[in-house]
Amino acid sequence: MTQVLLPIDRPDAWPARLISLLDSLHELLLDSQIAPTKVNPPDHDRAILAVGDALRPYSITGWHCTRLTDIEIAQIVGSGMQLPDDTMLRRRINALVKSGRLPGDIGDRLARTNQADESNRAGRLWFCFFPPHRAGEHGIGRFFRHSGGEALYNSHEDDPVTSQILCAIGTPCVIEADVPVTSLAPGTGLATKLVRTYLISRGYGTHEPVKHVDRSVQPIVADCIRQVIRYPETDFMELTGCATWRRPPLDGQ
């Protein structure tokens, strides 16, 4: 990993060059938040784009909540995270069938009925760039309860047969990775959240969100994978806050 790690929630640890840029734009950025009618929209857009460009050399730590088999964990640690799509899901299903973890007829059902090629999933690896427990059980709980992620559970969690089988495969996991900013989908979301964090550090109060969720549109190489944290390891419990959930991440616990 060649990018420098940027702790986006700690302005006191940001590089001097980034702080200098934000300081030079402080008045414009503050007016954009508290008095947007005073700001010429093109000026605001140029400022946000300048901040976005300044973030390109960096990586930011993100967490991906999922459920994985031991083989899948080893593949991620050894080869990184690949972009999901229908072909990848079918490979995962076929591997489970070949290993005896999944009956062939169920594998066929899963391969036929899924959302792997939905536009908001295919070719995207989603991360929260804040400790996942801040999203609560409502925000992350479902990711841990079925193997195959949203691509499968949205189609099968209410099915009395396939849901039970998917709940028995794999272990709830959090993948911790340093995600290059350049791998994220184009947009101004990260720069906008970072600007708000900067302004808060300068005494500005806001109810606008600073927690950032984003998607990588490039594979995450193995060097960027910090660790895969499994339930019920201590780090998993602390990162997710699942000890207080209504339903535990692992069925039957």
Tab-separated table of C-alpha atoms in Angstrom:
chain	number	residue	atom	x	y	z
A	1	MET	CA	0.000	0.000	0.000
A	2	THR	CA	1.617	3.239	-1.145
A	3	GLN	CA	-0.987	5.722	0.067
A	4	VAL	CA	-0.582	7.527	3.374
A	5	LEU	CA	-3.277	6.707	5.924
A	6	LEU	CA	-5.546	9.651	6.775
A	7	PRO	CA	-7.533	9.412	10.051
A	8	ILE	CA	-10.628	11.252	8.820
A	9	ASP	CA	-12.133	11.655	12.305
A	10	ARG	CA	-8.989	13.253	13.809
A	11	PRO	CA	-8.261	16.698	12.354
A	12	ASP	CA	-5.419	17.108	14.847
A	13	ALA	CA	-3.574	14.335	12.971
A	14	TRP	CA	-4.191	15.606	9.445
A	15	PRO	CA	-1.177	16.611	7.328
A	16	ALA	CA	-0.165	20.270	7.416
A	17	ARG	CA	-0.748	20.622	3.675
A	18	LEU	CA	-4.387	19.556	4.022
A	19	ILE	CA	-4.978	21.809	7.025
A	20	SER	CA	-3.412	24.726	5.155
A	21	LEU	CA	-5.814	24.224	2.255
A	22	LEU	CA	-8.818	24.031	4.562
A	23	ASP	CA	-7.681	27.111	6.470
A	24	SER	CA	-7.402	29.044	3.201
A	25	LEU	CA	-10.987	28.067	2.348
A	26	HIS	CA	-12.346	28.425	5.879
A	27	GLU	CA	-14.583	31.450	5.336
A	28	LEU	CA	-16.103	30.092	2.140
A	29	LEU	CA	-16.643	26.637	3.621
A	30	LEU	CA	-18.218	28.036	6.782
A	31	ASP	CA	-20.546	30.318	4.827
A	32	SER	CA	-21.597	27.326	2.752
A	33	GLN	CA	-22.815	25.676	5.945
A	34	ILE	CA	-24.349	28.586	7.852
A	35	ALA	CA	-25.265	31.100	5.129
A	36	PRO	CA	-25.400	29.264	1.797
A	37	THR	CA	-27.182	32.140	0.041
A	38	LYS	CA	-24.025	34.222	0.503
A	39	VAL	CA	-21.926	31.746	-1.455
A	40	ASN	CA	-21.610	31.639	-5.215
A	41	PRO	CA	-22.342	27.948	-6.062
A	42	PRO	CA	-19.435	27.610	-8.533
A	43	ASP	CA	-17.056	28.901	-5.842
A	44	HIS	CA	-18.368	26.303	-3.411
A	45	ASP	CA	-18.059	23.547	-6.003
A	46	ARG	CA	-14.468	24.528	-6.796
A	47	ALA	CA	-13.586	24.509	-3.100
A	48	ILE	CA	-15.045	21.044	-2.526
A	49	LEU	CA	-13.315	19.717	-5.633
A	50	ALA	CA	-10.019	21.170	-4.389
A	51	VAL	CA	-10.479	19.342	-1.085
A	52	GLY	CA	-11.358	16.160	-2.962
A	53	ASP	CA	-8.220	16.438	-5.090
A	54	ALA	CA	-6.139	16.969	-1.950
A	55	LEU	CA	-7.433	13.654	-0.561
A	56	ARG	CA	-6.330	11.568	-3.538
A	57	PRO	CA	-2.887	10.584	-2.144
A	58	TYR	CA	-4.462	9.054	0.965
A	59	SER	CA	-6.165	5.905	2.174
A	60	ILE	CA	-8.887	5.839	4.818
A	61	THR	CA	-9.724	2.972	7.158
A	62	GLY	CA	-13.084	1.376	6.498
A	63	TRP	CA	-15.058	-1.601	7.755
A	64	HIS	CA	-17.056	-4.037	5.628
A	65	CYS	CA	-19.633	-6.131	7.511
A	66	THR	CA	-20.346	-9.579	6.114
A	67	ARG	CA	-20.504	-13.325	6.759
A	68	LEU	CA	-17.720	-15.563	5.451
A	69	THR	CA	-16.525	-19.151	5.413
A	70	ASP	CA	-12.993	-20.017	6.502
A	71	ILE	CA	-11.979	-20.477	2.856
A	72	GLU	CA	-13.390	-17.073	1.896
A	73	ILE	CA	-11.526	-15.440	4.782
A	74	ALA	CA	-8.260	-17.022	3.636
A	75	GLN	CA	-8.876	-15.825	0.073
A	76	ILE	CA	-9.447	-12.243	1.231
A	77	VAL	CA	-6.371	-12.232	3.459
A	78	GLY	CA	-4.247	-13.737	0.694
A	79	SER	CA	-5.662	-12.073	-2.419
A	80	GLY	CA	-7.739	-9.106	-1.259
A	81	MET	CA	-11.370	-8.267	-1.995
A	82	GLN	CA	-12.759	-8.686	-5.495
A	83	LEU	CA	-15.649	-6.674	-6.888
A	84	PRO	CA	-18.935	-8.547	-6.424
A	85	ASP	CA	-21.236	-9.497	-9.285
A	86	ASP	CA	-23.384	-12.417	-10.412
A	87	THR	CA	-20.366	-14.375	-11.647
A	88	MET	CA	-18.585	-14.040	-8.317
A	89	LEU	CA	-21.726	-15.073	-6.405
A	90	ARG	CA	-22.103	-18.154	-8.585
A	91	ARG	CA	-18.476	-19.091	-7.851
A	92	ARG	CA	-19.158	-18.816	-4.125
A	93	ILE	CA	-22.304	-20.923	-4.442
A	94	ASN	CA	-20.544	-23.569	-6.538
A	95	ALA	CA	-17.710	-23.774	-4.005
A	96	LEU	CA	-20.219	-24.384	-1.207
A	97	VAL	CA	-21.966	-27.087	-3.221
A	98	LYS	CA	-18.669	-28.826	-4.048
A	99	SER	CA	-17.611	-28.731	-0.390
A	100	GLY	CA	-20.887	-30.320	0.705
A	101	ARG	CA	-21.963	-27.260	2.692
A	102	LEU	CA	-24.867	-26.572	0.336
A	103	PRO	CA	-27.257	-29.052	-1.360
A	104	GLY	CA	-27.130	-28.865	-5.142
A	105	ASP	CA	-30.825	-28.039	-5.559
A	106	ILE	CA	-30.520	-25.184	-3.068
A	107	GLY	CA	-27.448	-23.919	-4.877
A	108	ASP	CA	-29.462	-23.829	-8.088
A	109	ARG	CA	-32.220	-21.827	-6.364
A	110	LEU	CA	-29.745	-19.326	-4.995
A	111	ALA	CA	-28.040	-18.951	-8.373
A	112	ARG	CA	-31.397	-18.299	-10.055
A	113	THR	CA	-32.836	-15.929	-7.456
A	114	ASN	CA	-30.539	-13.200	-6.180
A	115	GLN	CA	-29.745	-9.505	-6.533
A	116	ALA	CA	-26.042	-9.766	-7.304
A	117	ASP	CA	-26.330	-7.755	-10.514
A	118	GLU	CA	-28.392	-4.911	-9.017
A	119	SER	CA	-26.857	-1.566	-9.977
A	120	ASN	CA	-26.071	-0.557	-6.381
A	121	ARG	CA	-24.247	-3.849	-5.674
A	122	ALA	CA	-22.478	-5.106	-8.784
A	123	GLY	CA	-18.940	-3.782	-9.022
A	124	ARG	CA	-19.110	-2.087	-5.630
A	125	LEU	CA	-17.514	-2.876	-2.280
A	126	TRP	CA	-19.310	-0.938	0.447
A	127	PHE	CA	-17.544	0.314	3.578
A	128	CYS	CA	-18.463	2.407	6.571
A	129	PHE	CA	-15.606	4.752	7.413
A	130	PHE	CA	-16.518	4.953	11.089
A	131	PRO	CA	-16.703	2.247	13.775
A	132	PRO	CA	-19.665	0.084	12.693
A	133	HIS	CA	-21.325	0.135	16.114
A	134	ARG	CA	-22.357	3.723	15.401
A	135	ALA	CA	-24.755	2.374	12.775
A	136	GLY	CA	-26.459	0.167	15.366
A	137	GLU	CA	-28.152	-3.187	14.909
A	138	HIS	CA	-30.643	-1.646	12.479
A	139	GLY	CA	-27.805	-0.477	10.251
A	140	ILE	CA	-25.517	-3.524	10.174
A	141	GLY	CA	-27.229	-6.484	11.846
A	142	ARG	CA	-28.620	-8.093	8.693
A	143	PHE	CA	-25.184	-8.219	7.041
A	144	PHE	CA	-24.041	-10.821	9.577
A	145	ARG	CA	-27.014	-13.207	9.598
A	146	HIS	CA	-26.929	-14.749	6.123
A	147	SER	CA	-24.078	-15.989	3.965
A	148	GLY	CA	-23.900	-14.207	0.623
A	149	GLY	CA	-24.745	-10.729	1.863
A	150	GLU	CA	-27.488	-8.485	0.523
A	151	ALA	CA	-27.321	-10.151	-2.873
A	152	LEU	CA	-28.882	-13.241	-1.278
A	153	TYR	CA	-30.651	-12.250	1.922
A	154	ASN	CA	-32.887	-9.669	0.262
A	155	SER	CA	-34.312	-12.512	-1.826
A	156	HIS	CA	-34.183	-15.331	0.727
A	157	GLU	CA	-34.374	-14.135	4.333
A	158	ASP	CA	-38.145	-14.763	4.436
A	159	ASP	CA	-37.875	-18.156	2.730
A	160	PRO	CA	-38.233	-20.866	5.417
A	161	VAL	CA	-35.870	-23.210	3.570
A	162	THR	CA	-33.091	-21.121	2.034
A	163	SER	CA	-32.945	-18.611	4.893
A	164	GLN	CA	-32.237	-21.318	7.457
A	165	ILE	CA	-29.487	-22.792	5.289
A	166	LEU	CA	-27.805	-19.423	4.656
A	167	CYS	CA	-27.899	-18.671	8.387
A	168	ALA	CA	-25.927	-21.856	9.073
A	169	ILE	CA	-23.068	-21.120	6.669
A	170	GLY	CA	-20.045	-19.032	7.613
A	171	THR	CA	-19.134	-16.740	10.487
A	172	PRO	CA	-20.072	-13.077	11.035
A	173	CYS	CA	-17.005	-11.007	10.128
A	174	VAL	CA	-15.825	-7.424	9.871
A	175	ILE	CA	-13.186	-6.790	7.219
A	176	GLU	CA	-10.961	-3.880	8.238
A	177	ALA	CA	-9.154	-2.313	5.293
A	178	ASP	CA	-7.237	0.812	4.360
A	179	VAL	CA	-9.159	1.911	1.278
A	180	PRO	CA	-7.383	4.177	-1.234
A	181	VAL	CA	-9.423	7.324	-1.822
A	182	THR	CA	-8.735	6.915	-5.537
A	183	SER	CA	-10.606	3.595	-5.490
A	184	LEU	CA	-13.855	5.227	-4.354
A	185	ALA	CA	-16.614	6.031	-6.818
A	186	PRO	CA	-16.455	9.629	-8.125
A	187	GLY	CA	-18.285	12.126	-5.953
A	188	THR	CA	-17.958	14.864	-3.368
A	189	GLY	CA	-19.354	12.994	-0.372
A	190	LEU	CA	-16.038	12.298	1.347
A	191	ALA	CA	-14.755	15.848	0.837
A	192	THR	CA	-18.017	17.296	2.174
A	193	LYS	CA	-17.931	15.123	5.313
A	194	LEU	CA	-14.274	15.967	5.881
A	195	VAL	CA	-15.023	19.696	5.578
A	196	ARG	CA	-17.744	19.358	8.228
A	197	THR	CA	-15.343	17.516	10.521
A	198	TYR	CA	-12.797	20.290	10.014
A	199	LEU	CA	-15.355	23.018	10.785
A	200	ILE	CA	-16.499	21.188	13.917
A	201	SER	CA	-12.871	21.110	15.077
A	202	ARG	CA	-12.876	24.890	14.654
A	203	GLY	CA	-15.913	25.336	16.886
A	204	TYR	CA	-18.750	25.105	14.377
A	205	GLY	CA	-21.777	23.116	15.563
A	206	THR	CA	-23.824	21.138	13.057
A	207	HIS	CA	-26.447	18.441	12.910
A	208	GLU	CA	-25.399	17.528	9.384
A	209	PRO	CA	-23.914	14.010	9.063
A	210	VAL	CA	-20.175	13.473	9.244
A	211	LYS	CA	-20.250	9.659	9.227
A	212	HIS	CA	-19.189	8.497	5.788
A	213	VAL	CA	-20.363	5.412	3.906
A	214	ASP	CA	-18.924	4.836	0.452
A	215	ARG	CA	-18.142	2.204	-2.159
A	216	SER	CA	-14.917	1.179	-3.769
A	217	VAL	CA	-15.243	0.529	-7.490
A	218	GLN	CA	-11.826	-1.114	-7.634
A	219	PRO	CA	-10.689	-4.361	-5.990
A	220	ILE	CA	-9.006	-3.956	-2.610
A	221	VAL	CA	-5.572	-5.569	-2.809
A	222	ALA	CA	-4.307	-7.844	-0.055
A	223	ASP	CA	-1.796	-5.263	1.204
A	224	CYS	CA	-4.734	-3.011	2.099
A	225	ILE	CA	-6.481	-5.657	4.221
A	226	ARG	CA	-5.663	-4.950	7.853
A	227	GLN	CA	-7.519	-7.900	9.342
A	228	VAL	CA	-10.657	-10.003	9.167
A	229	ILE	CA	-12.299	-9.917	12.584
A	230	ARG	CA	-14.601	-12.805	13.490
A	231	TYR	CA	-17.477	-13.148	15.899
A	232	PRO	CA	-17.142	-13.491	18.879
A	233	GLU	CA	-13.613	-12.058	19.067
A	234	THR	CA	-13.236	-9.102	21.427
A	235	ASP	CA	-12.525	-6.678	18.579
A	236	PHE	CA	-15.682	-7.827	16.789
A	237	MET	CA	-17.804	-7.282	19.886
A	238	GLU	CA	-16.340	-3.805	20.415
A	239	LEU	CA	-16.536	-2.722	16.768
A	240	THR	CA	-20.151	-3.832	16.333
A	241	GLY	CA	-21.573	-3.332	19.820
A	242	CYS	CA	-23.553	-6.523	19.183
A	243	ALA	CA	-23.653	-7.575	22.850
A	244	THR	CA	-26.613	-5.232	23.330
A	245	TRP	CA	-28.506	-6.219	20.176
A	246	ARG	CA	-31.994	-7.666	20.208
A	247	ARG	CA	-30.777	-10.500	17.961
A	248	PRO	CA	-27.171	-11.727	18.070
A	249	PRO	CA	-25.191	-11.887	14.806
A	250	LEU	CA	-24.916	-15.676	14.957
A	251	ASP	CA	-28.196	-17.563	14.844
A	252	GLY	CA	-28.739	-19.858	17.773
A	253	GLN	CA	-26.486	-17.870	20.155
